[in-house]
Coordinates of C-alpha atoms in Angstrom, one line a residue:
X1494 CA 5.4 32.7 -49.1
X1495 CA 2.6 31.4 -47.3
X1496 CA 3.8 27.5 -47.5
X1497 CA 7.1 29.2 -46.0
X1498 CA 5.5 30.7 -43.4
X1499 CA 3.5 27.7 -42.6
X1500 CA 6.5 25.3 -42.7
X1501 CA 8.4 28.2 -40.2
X1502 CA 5.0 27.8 -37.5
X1503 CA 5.4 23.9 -37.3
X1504 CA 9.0 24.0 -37.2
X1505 CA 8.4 26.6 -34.3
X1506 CA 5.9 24.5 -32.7
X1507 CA 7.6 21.3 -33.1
X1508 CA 10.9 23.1 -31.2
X1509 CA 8.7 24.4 -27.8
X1510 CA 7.6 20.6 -27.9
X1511 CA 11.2 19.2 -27.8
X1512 CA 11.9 21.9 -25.4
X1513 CA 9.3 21.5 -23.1
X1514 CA 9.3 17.6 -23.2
X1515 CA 13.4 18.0 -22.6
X1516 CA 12.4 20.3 -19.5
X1517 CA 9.7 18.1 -18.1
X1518 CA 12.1 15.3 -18.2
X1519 CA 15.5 17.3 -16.5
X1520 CA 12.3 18.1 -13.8
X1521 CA 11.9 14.5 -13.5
X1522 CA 15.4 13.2 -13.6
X1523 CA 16.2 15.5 -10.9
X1524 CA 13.2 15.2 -8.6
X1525 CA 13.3 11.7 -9.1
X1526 CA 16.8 10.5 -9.5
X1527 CA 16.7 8.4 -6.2
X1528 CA 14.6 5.7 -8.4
X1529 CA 17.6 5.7 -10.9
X1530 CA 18.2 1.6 -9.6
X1531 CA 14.7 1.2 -7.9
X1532 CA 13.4 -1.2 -11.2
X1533 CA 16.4 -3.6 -10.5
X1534 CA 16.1 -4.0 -6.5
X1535 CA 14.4 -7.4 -6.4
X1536 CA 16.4 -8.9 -8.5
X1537 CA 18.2 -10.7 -5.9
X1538 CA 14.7 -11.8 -4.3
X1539 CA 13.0 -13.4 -7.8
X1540 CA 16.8 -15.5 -8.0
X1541 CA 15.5 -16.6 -4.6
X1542 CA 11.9 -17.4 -5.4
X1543 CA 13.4 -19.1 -8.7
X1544 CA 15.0 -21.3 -7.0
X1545 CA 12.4 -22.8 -4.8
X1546 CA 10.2 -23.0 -7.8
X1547 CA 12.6 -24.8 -9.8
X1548 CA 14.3 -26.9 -7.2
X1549 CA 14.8 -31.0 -7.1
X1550 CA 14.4 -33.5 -5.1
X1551 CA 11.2 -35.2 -3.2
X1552 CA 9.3 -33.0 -1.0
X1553 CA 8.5 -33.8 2.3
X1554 CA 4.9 -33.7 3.1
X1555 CA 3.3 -32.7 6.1
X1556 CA -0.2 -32.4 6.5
X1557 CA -1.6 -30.9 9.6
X1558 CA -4.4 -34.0 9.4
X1559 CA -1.6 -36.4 10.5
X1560 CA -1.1 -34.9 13.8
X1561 CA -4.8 -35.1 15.0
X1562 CA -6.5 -31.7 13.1
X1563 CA -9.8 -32.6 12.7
X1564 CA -11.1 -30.1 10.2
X1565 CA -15.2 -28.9 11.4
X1566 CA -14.5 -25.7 12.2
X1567 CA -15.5 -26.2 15.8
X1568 CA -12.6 -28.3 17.1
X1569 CA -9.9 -26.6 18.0
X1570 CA -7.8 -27.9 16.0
X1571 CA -4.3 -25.4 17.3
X1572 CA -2.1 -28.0 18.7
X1573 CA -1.7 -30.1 15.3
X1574 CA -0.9 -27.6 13.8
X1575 CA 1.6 -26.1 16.2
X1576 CA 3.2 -30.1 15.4
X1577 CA 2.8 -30.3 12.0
X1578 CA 4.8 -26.7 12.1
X1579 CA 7.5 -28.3 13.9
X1580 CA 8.2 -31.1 12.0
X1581 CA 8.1 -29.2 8.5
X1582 CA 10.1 -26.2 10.1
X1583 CA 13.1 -28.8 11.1
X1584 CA 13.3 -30.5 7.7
X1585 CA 14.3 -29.8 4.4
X1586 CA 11.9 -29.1 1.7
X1587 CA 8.9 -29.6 3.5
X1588 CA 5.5 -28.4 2.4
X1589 CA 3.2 -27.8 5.4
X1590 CA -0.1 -28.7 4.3
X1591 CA -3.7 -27.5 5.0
X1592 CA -6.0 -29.4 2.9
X1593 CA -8.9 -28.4 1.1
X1594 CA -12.8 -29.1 1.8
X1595 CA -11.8 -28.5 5.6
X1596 CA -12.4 -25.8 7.8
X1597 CA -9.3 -25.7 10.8
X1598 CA -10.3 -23.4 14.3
X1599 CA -7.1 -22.2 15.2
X1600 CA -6.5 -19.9 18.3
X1601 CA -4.0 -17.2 18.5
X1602 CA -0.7 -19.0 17.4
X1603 CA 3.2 -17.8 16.5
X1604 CA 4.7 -20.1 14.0
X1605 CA 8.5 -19.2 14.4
X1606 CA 11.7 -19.9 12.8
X1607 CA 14.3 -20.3 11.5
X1608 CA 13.4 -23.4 9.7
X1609 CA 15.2 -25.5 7.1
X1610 CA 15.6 -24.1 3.7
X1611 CA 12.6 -24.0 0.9
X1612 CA 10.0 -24.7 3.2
X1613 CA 6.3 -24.2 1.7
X1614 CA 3.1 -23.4 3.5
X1615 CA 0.2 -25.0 1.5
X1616 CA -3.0 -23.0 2.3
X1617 CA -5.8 -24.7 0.3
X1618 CA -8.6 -25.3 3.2
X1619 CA -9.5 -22.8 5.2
X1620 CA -8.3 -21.5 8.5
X1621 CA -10.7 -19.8 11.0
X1622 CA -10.3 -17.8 13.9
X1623 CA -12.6 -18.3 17.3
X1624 CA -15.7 -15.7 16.9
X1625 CA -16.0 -14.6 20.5
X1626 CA -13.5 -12.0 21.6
X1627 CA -14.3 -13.3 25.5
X1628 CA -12.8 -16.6 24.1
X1629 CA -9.3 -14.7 23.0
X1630 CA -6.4 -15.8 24.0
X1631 CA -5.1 -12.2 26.8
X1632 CA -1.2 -12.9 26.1
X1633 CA -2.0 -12.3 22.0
X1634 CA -4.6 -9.0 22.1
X1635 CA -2.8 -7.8 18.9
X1636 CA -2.3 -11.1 16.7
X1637 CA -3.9 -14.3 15.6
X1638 CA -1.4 -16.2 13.3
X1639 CA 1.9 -14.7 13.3
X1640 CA 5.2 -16.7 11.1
X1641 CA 8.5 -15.2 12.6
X1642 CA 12.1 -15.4 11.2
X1643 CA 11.6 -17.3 8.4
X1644 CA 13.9 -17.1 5.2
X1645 CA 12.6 -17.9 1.7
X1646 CA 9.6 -19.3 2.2
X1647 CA 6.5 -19.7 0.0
X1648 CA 3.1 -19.1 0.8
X1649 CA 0.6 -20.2 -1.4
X1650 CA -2.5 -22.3 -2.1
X1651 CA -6.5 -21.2 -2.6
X1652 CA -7.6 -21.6 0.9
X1653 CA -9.1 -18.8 2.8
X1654 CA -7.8 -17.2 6.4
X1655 CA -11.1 -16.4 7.9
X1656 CA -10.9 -14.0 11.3
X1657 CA -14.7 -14.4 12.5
X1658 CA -14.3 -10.4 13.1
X1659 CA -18.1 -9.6 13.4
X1660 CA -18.3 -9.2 17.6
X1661 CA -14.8 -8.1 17.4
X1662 CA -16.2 -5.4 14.9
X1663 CA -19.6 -4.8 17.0
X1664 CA -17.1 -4.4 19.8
X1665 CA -15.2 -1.8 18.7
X1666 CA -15.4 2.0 19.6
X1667 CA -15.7 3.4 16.4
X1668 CA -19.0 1.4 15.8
X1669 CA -20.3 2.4 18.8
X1670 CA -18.3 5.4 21.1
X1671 CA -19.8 3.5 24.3
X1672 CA -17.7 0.8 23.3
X1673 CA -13.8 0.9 25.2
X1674 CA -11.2 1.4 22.9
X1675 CA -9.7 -1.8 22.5
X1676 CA -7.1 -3.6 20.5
X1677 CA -8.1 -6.7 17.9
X1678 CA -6.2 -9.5 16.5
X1679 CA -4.4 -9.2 13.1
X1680 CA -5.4 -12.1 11.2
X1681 CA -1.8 -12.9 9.4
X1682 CA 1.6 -11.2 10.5
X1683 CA 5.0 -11.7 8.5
X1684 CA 7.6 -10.7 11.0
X1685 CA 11.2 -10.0 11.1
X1686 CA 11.9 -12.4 7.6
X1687 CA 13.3 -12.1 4.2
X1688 CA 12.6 -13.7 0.7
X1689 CA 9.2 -14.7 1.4
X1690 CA 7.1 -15.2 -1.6
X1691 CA 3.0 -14.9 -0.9
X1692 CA 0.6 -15.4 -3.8
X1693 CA -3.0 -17.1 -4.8
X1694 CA -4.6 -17.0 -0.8
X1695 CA -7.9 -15.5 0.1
X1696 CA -8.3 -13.0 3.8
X1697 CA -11.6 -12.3 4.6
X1698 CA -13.6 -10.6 7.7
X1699 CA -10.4 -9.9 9.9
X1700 CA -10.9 -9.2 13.5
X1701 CA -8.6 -5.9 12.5
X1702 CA -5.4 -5.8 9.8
X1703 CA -5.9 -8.6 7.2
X1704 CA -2.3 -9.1 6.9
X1705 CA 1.1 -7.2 7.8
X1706 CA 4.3 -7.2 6.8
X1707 CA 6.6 -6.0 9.9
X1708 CA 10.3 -5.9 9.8
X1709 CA 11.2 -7.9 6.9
X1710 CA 13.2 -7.4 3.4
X1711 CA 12.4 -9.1 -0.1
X1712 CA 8.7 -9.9 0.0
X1713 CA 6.3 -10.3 -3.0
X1714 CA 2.7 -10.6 -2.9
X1715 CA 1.1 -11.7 -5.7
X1716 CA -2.4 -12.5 -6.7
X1717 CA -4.2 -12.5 -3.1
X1718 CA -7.6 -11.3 -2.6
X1719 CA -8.8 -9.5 0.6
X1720 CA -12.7 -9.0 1.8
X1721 CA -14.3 -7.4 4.7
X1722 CA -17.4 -5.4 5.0
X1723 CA -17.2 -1.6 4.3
X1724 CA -18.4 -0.8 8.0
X1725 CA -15.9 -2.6 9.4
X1726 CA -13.7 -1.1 11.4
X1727 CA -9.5 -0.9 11.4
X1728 CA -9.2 -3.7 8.9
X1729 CA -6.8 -3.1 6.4
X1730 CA -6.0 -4.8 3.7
X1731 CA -2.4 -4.8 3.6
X1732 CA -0.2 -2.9 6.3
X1733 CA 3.4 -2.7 5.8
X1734 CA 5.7 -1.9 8.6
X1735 CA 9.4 -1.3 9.1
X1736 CA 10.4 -3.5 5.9
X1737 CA 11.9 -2.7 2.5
X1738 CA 11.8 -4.4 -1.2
X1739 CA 8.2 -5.4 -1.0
X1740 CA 6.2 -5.8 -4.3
X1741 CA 2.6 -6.5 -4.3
X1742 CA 1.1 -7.1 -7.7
X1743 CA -2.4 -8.0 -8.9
X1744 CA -4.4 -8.1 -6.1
X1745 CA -7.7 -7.2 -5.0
X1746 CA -8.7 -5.7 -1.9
X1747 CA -12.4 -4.6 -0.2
X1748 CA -12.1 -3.7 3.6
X1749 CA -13.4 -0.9 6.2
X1750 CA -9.8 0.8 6.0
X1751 CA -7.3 1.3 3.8
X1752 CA -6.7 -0.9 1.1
X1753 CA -3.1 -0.7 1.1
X1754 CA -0.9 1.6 4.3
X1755 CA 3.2 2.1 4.5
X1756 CA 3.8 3.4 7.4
X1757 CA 7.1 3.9 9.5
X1758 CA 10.8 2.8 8.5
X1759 CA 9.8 1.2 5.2
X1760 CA 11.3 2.1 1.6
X1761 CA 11.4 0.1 -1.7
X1762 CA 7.6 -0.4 -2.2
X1763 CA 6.3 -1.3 -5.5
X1764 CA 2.4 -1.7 -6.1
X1765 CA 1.2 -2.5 -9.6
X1766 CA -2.4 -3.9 -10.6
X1767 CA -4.2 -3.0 -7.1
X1768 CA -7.8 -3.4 -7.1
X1769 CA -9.2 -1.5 -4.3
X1770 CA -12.8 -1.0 -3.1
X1771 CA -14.8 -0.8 -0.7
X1772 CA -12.3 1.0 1.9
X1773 CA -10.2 4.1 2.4
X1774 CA -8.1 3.7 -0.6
X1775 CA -4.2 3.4 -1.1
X1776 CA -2.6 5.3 1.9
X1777 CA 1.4 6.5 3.4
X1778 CA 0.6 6.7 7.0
X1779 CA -0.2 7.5 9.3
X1780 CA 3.3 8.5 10.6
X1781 CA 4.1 11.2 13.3
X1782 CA 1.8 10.2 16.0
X1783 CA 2.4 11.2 19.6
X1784 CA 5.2 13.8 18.3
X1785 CA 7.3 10.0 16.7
X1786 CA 9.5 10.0 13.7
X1787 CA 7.9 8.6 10.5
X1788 CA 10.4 7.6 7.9
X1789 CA 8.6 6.4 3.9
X1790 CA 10.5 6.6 1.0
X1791 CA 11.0 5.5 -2.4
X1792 CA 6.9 3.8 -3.5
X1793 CA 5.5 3.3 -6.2
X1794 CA 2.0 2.8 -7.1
X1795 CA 1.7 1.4 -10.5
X1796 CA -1.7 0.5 -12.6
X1797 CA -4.7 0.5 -10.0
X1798 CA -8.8 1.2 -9.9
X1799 CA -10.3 2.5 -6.9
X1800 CA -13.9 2.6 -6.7
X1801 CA -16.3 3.9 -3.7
X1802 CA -13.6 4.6 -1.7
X1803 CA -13.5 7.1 1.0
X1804 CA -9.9 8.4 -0.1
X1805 CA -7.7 7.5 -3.2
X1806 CA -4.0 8.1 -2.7
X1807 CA -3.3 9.0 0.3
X1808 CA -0.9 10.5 2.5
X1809 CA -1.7 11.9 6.5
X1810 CA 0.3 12.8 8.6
X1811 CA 0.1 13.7 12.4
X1812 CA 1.0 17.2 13.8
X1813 CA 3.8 17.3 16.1
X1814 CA 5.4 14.5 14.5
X1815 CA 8.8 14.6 12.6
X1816 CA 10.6 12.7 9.6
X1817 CA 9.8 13.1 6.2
X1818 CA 8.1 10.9 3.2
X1819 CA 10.2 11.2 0.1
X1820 CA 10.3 10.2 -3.4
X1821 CA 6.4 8.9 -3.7
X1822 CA 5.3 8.3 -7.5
X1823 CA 1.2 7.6 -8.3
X1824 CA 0.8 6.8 -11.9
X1825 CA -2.0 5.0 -13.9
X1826 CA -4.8 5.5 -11.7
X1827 CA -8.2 5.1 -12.5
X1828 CA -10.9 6.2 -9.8
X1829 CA -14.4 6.0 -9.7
X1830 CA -16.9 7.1 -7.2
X1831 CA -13.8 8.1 -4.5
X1832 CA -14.4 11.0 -1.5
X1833 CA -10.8 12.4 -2.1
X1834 CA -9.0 11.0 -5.1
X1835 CA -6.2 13.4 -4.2
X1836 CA -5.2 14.2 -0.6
X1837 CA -2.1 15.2 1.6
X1838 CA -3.2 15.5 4.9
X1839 CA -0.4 17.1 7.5
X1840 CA -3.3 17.1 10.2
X1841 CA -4.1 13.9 10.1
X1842 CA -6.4 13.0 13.7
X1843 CA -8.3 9.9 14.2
X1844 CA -8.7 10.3 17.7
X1845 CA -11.9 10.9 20.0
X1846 CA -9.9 13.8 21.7
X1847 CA -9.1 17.2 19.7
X1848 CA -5.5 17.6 18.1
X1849 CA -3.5 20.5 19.4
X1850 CA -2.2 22.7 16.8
X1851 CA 1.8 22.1 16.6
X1852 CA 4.0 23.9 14.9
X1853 CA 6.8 20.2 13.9
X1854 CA 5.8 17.9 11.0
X1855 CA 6.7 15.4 8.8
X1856 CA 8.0 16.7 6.1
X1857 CA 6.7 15.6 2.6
X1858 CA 8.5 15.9 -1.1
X1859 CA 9.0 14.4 -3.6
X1860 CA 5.4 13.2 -5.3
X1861 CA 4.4 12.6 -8.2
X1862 CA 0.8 12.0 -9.7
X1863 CA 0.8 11.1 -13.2
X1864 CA -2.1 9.8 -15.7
X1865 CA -4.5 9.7 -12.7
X1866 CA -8.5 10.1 -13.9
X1867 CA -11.7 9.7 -12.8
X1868 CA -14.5 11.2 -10.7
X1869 CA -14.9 12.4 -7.8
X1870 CA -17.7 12.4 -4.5
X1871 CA -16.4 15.6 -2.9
X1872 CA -15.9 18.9 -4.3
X1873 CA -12.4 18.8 -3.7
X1874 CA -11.2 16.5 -6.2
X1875 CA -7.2 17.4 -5.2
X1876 CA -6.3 18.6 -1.6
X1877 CA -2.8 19.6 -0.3
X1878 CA -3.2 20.7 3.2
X1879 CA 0.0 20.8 4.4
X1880 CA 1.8 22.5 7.7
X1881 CA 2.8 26.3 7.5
X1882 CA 6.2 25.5 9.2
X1883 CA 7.0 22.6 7.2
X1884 CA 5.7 22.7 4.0
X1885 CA 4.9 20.2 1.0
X1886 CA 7.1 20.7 -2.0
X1887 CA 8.2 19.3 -4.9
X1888 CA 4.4 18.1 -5.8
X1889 CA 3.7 17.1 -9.6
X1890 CA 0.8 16.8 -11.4
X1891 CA 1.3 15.1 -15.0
X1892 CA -2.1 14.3 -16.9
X1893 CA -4.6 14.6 -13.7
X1894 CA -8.1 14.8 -15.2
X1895 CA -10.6 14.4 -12.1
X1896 CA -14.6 15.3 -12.7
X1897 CA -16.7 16.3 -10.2
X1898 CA -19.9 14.4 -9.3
X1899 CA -22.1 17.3 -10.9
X1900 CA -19.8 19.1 -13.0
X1901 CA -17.6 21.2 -10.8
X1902 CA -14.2 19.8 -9.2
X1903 CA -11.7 22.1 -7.0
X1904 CA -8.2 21.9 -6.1
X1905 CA -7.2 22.8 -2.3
X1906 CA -3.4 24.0 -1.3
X1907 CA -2.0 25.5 1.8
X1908 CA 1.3 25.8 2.2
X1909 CA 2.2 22.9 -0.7
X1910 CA 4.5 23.7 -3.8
X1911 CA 4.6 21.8 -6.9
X1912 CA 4.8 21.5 -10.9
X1913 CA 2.2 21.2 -13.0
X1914 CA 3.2 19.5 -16.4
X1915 CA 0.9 18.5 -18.9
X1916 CA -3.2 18.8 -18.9
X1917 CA -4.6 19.0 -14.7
X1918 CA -8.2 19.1 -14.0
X1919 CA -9.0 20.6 -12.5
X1920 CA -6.8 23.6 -12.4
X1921 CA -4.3 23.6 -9.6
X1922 CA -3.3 27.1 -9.6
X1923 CA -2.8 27.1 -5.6
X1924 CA -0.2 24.6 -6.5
X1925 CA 2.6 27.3 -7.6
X1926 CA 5.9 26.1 -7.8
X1927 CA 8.9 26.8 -5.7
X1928 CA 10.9 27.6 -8.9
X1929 CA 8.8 30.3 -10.8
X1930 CA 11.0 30.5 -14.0
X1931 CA 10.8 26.9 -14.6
X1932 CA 6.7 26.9 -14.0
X1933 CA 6.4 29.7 -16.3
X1934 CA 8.4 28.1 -19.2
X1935 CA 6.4 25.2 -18.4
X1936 CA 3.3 27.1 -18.7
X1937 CA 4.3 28.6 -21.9
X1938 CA 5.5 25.6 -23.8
X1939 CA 2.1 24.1 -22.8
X1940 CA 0.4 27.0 -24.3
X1941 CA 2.0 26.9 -28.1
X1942 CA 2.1 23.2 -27.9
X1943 CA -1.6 23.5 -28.6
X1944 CA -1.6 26.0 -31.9

């Protein structure tokens, strides 16, 4: 009687499991069902990459030491390669070529297609920006090297893009608020392109954003490293801007900002292997400033360590702003050390004047944080602070476990809705979902599940 009864409990237990698994995956499928084809969408772009890596023929060689670049890192060394670029951009299979051992001054310069098919920029020496802001060029406040309209091209190599940013850095108003508030350079911009293939370079010490992506499709990023100083103001790592079908993969990035931001009009991002520390952490935004529209969807972050960091995954938000971020999904995340592993921010204000209060947002569903651990600075391990009139929902936790610094960790929720399924630490209560049958069978199952 007793083996019976025994033999009933695990069949009993072994049911609310199947249940509550099947449950927990009908949530997913239909919170998530916009990423149905989102594993195959670069197919078409590694068919591209393919064949550049695999195609025949002799390359033509052009290297920026023919046309007169001297290499000493005080001779300005911008019109040969402004040359070089034209040569290799009008011919077939050309490899633009910056040797190493060689330091090359460059001054604000756009490289711009279209050029001839399969061209390859060869980055193994380094490339340095002029120190002295007084010395910049007034026509390019906002960019140092920008490469515009270019169709499957490669850029690889082990050299460095160095942006002297120090004085721009000392210069800036969030160093010191006596300072004007003034735009810096971005050390590399990819603009308005498509099937461009980025992997092995080194950034380092930006005058502001290390590198953007701005208005392109079909990008991959792979094994780059980025490096500024912690202090250092406005440098991102990697900002991404009005583009879709970017992947970045196995890189590792220490700035004074965020270590990755997606901000407006871009969908399709996939991030997987991201070291990131010193900085701000992984962020969507901001979007919504000056009452704008700020479109994100479809991203996902895939395998990443934060440590230090002043946030961890982020997403802020300006009030008065309007649009929505959709389908976001976080997922084995390791943090340690990091202010606010955890936050949705809907007031979002990084200015020097207050923010009015404003009833419009951007509206944000759709997220998903699973397998995330680690530790925590702040109290508030998890925070959802999210607009009264337009609210978060749709927010899932799935085996969070976040420790405080001493002991204690708290979750913060205002106006945010969500799911919790599987173990959360530390308890998000405040996070109660929109669907209160399907919370408490979730609830439930979780509770027999661990007789």
């Amino acid at each position: 009687m007793a083996k019976t009864k025994i033999l009933f409990i695990l069949f009993l237990v072994l049911l609310v499991e199947s249940l509550g698994n099947a449950l927990e995956k009908n949530l997913e499928e239909e919170i998530f069902s916009e990423f149905e084809d989102f594993d195959d969408i670069n197919e078409d772009e590694e068919e591209v990459f393919e064949l550049q890596k695999n195609g025949r023929g002799n390359k033509v060689l052009v290297n920026v030491d023919s046309f007169g670049a001297v290499g000493d890192g005080t001779s300005d060394d911008t019109k040969a390669f402004v040359d070089a670029w034209n040569q290799a951009c009008s011919k077939r299979r050309s490899v633009f070529l910056v040797p190493s051992g060689r330091t090359y001054l460059v001054n604000a310069t756009r490289f711009n297609g279209p050029c001839a098919n399969r061209l390859i920029i060869q980055v193994d020496g380094t490339i340095m920006a002029p120190s002295d802001p007084e010395d910049w060029d007034p026509k390019s406040p906002k960019a140092w090297l920008v490469f515009n309209n270019l169709t499957g091209t490669t850029f690889q190599g082990h050299g460095v893009i160095d942006g002297s940013g120090s004085k721009w850095w000392a210069a800036s108003c969030k160093k010191n608020k006596t300072n004007p508030c003034k735009a810096a350079p971005r050390a590399l911009t990819i603009d308005s392109s498509s099937g461009i293939r980025v992997k092995g370079l080194t950034f380092q010490n930006s005058q502001q954003m290390h590198f953007v992506i701005s208005r392109s499709d079909s990008v991959r990023v792979n094994g780059i490293m980025i490096s500024s100083p912690g202090d250092s103001p406005n440098t991102d790592g990697i900002h991404i801007s009005e583009s879709t079908n970017v992947v970045l993969q196995d890189c590792k990035i220490g700035t004074g900002d965020d270590c990755i931001s997606i901000v407006n009009a871009s969908s399709n991002i996939r991030m997987k292997t991201i070291h990131c520390g010193p900085g701000h952490g992984i962020s969507i935004g901001s979007l919504g400033k000056d009452d704008s529209v700020g479109i994100v969807t479809r991203v996902v972050l895939d395998t990443a360590f934060l440590k230090g960091t002043t946030n961890g995954l982020r997403i802020k938000t300006w009030q008065g702003g309007s649009g929505y971020v959709r389908t976001v999904r976080f997922q084995n995340v390791r943090m340690e050390d990091v202010s606010n592993p955890i936050i949705i921010d809907q007031f979002y204000c990084d200015s020097q004047k207050p923010c009015h209060n404003q009833t419009s947002a951007v509206e944000i569903s759709e997220v998903m944080y699973r397998n995330v651990s680690g530790t925590s600075k702040s109290q508030k391990a998890m925070k959802f602070a999210c607009s009264d009139t337009v609210p978060c929902s749709h927010i899932t936790l799935d085996n969070v476990n976040l420790e405080g610094r001493d002991g204690t960790a708290e979750v913060y929720c205002n106006s945010a809705t969500g799911i919790i399924a599987g173990y959360v630490h530390p308890e998000a209560e405040c996070l109660n979902s929109s669907d209160k049958k399907i919370e408490q069978k979730i609830e439930e199952y979780n509770v027999h599940t661990e007789l």
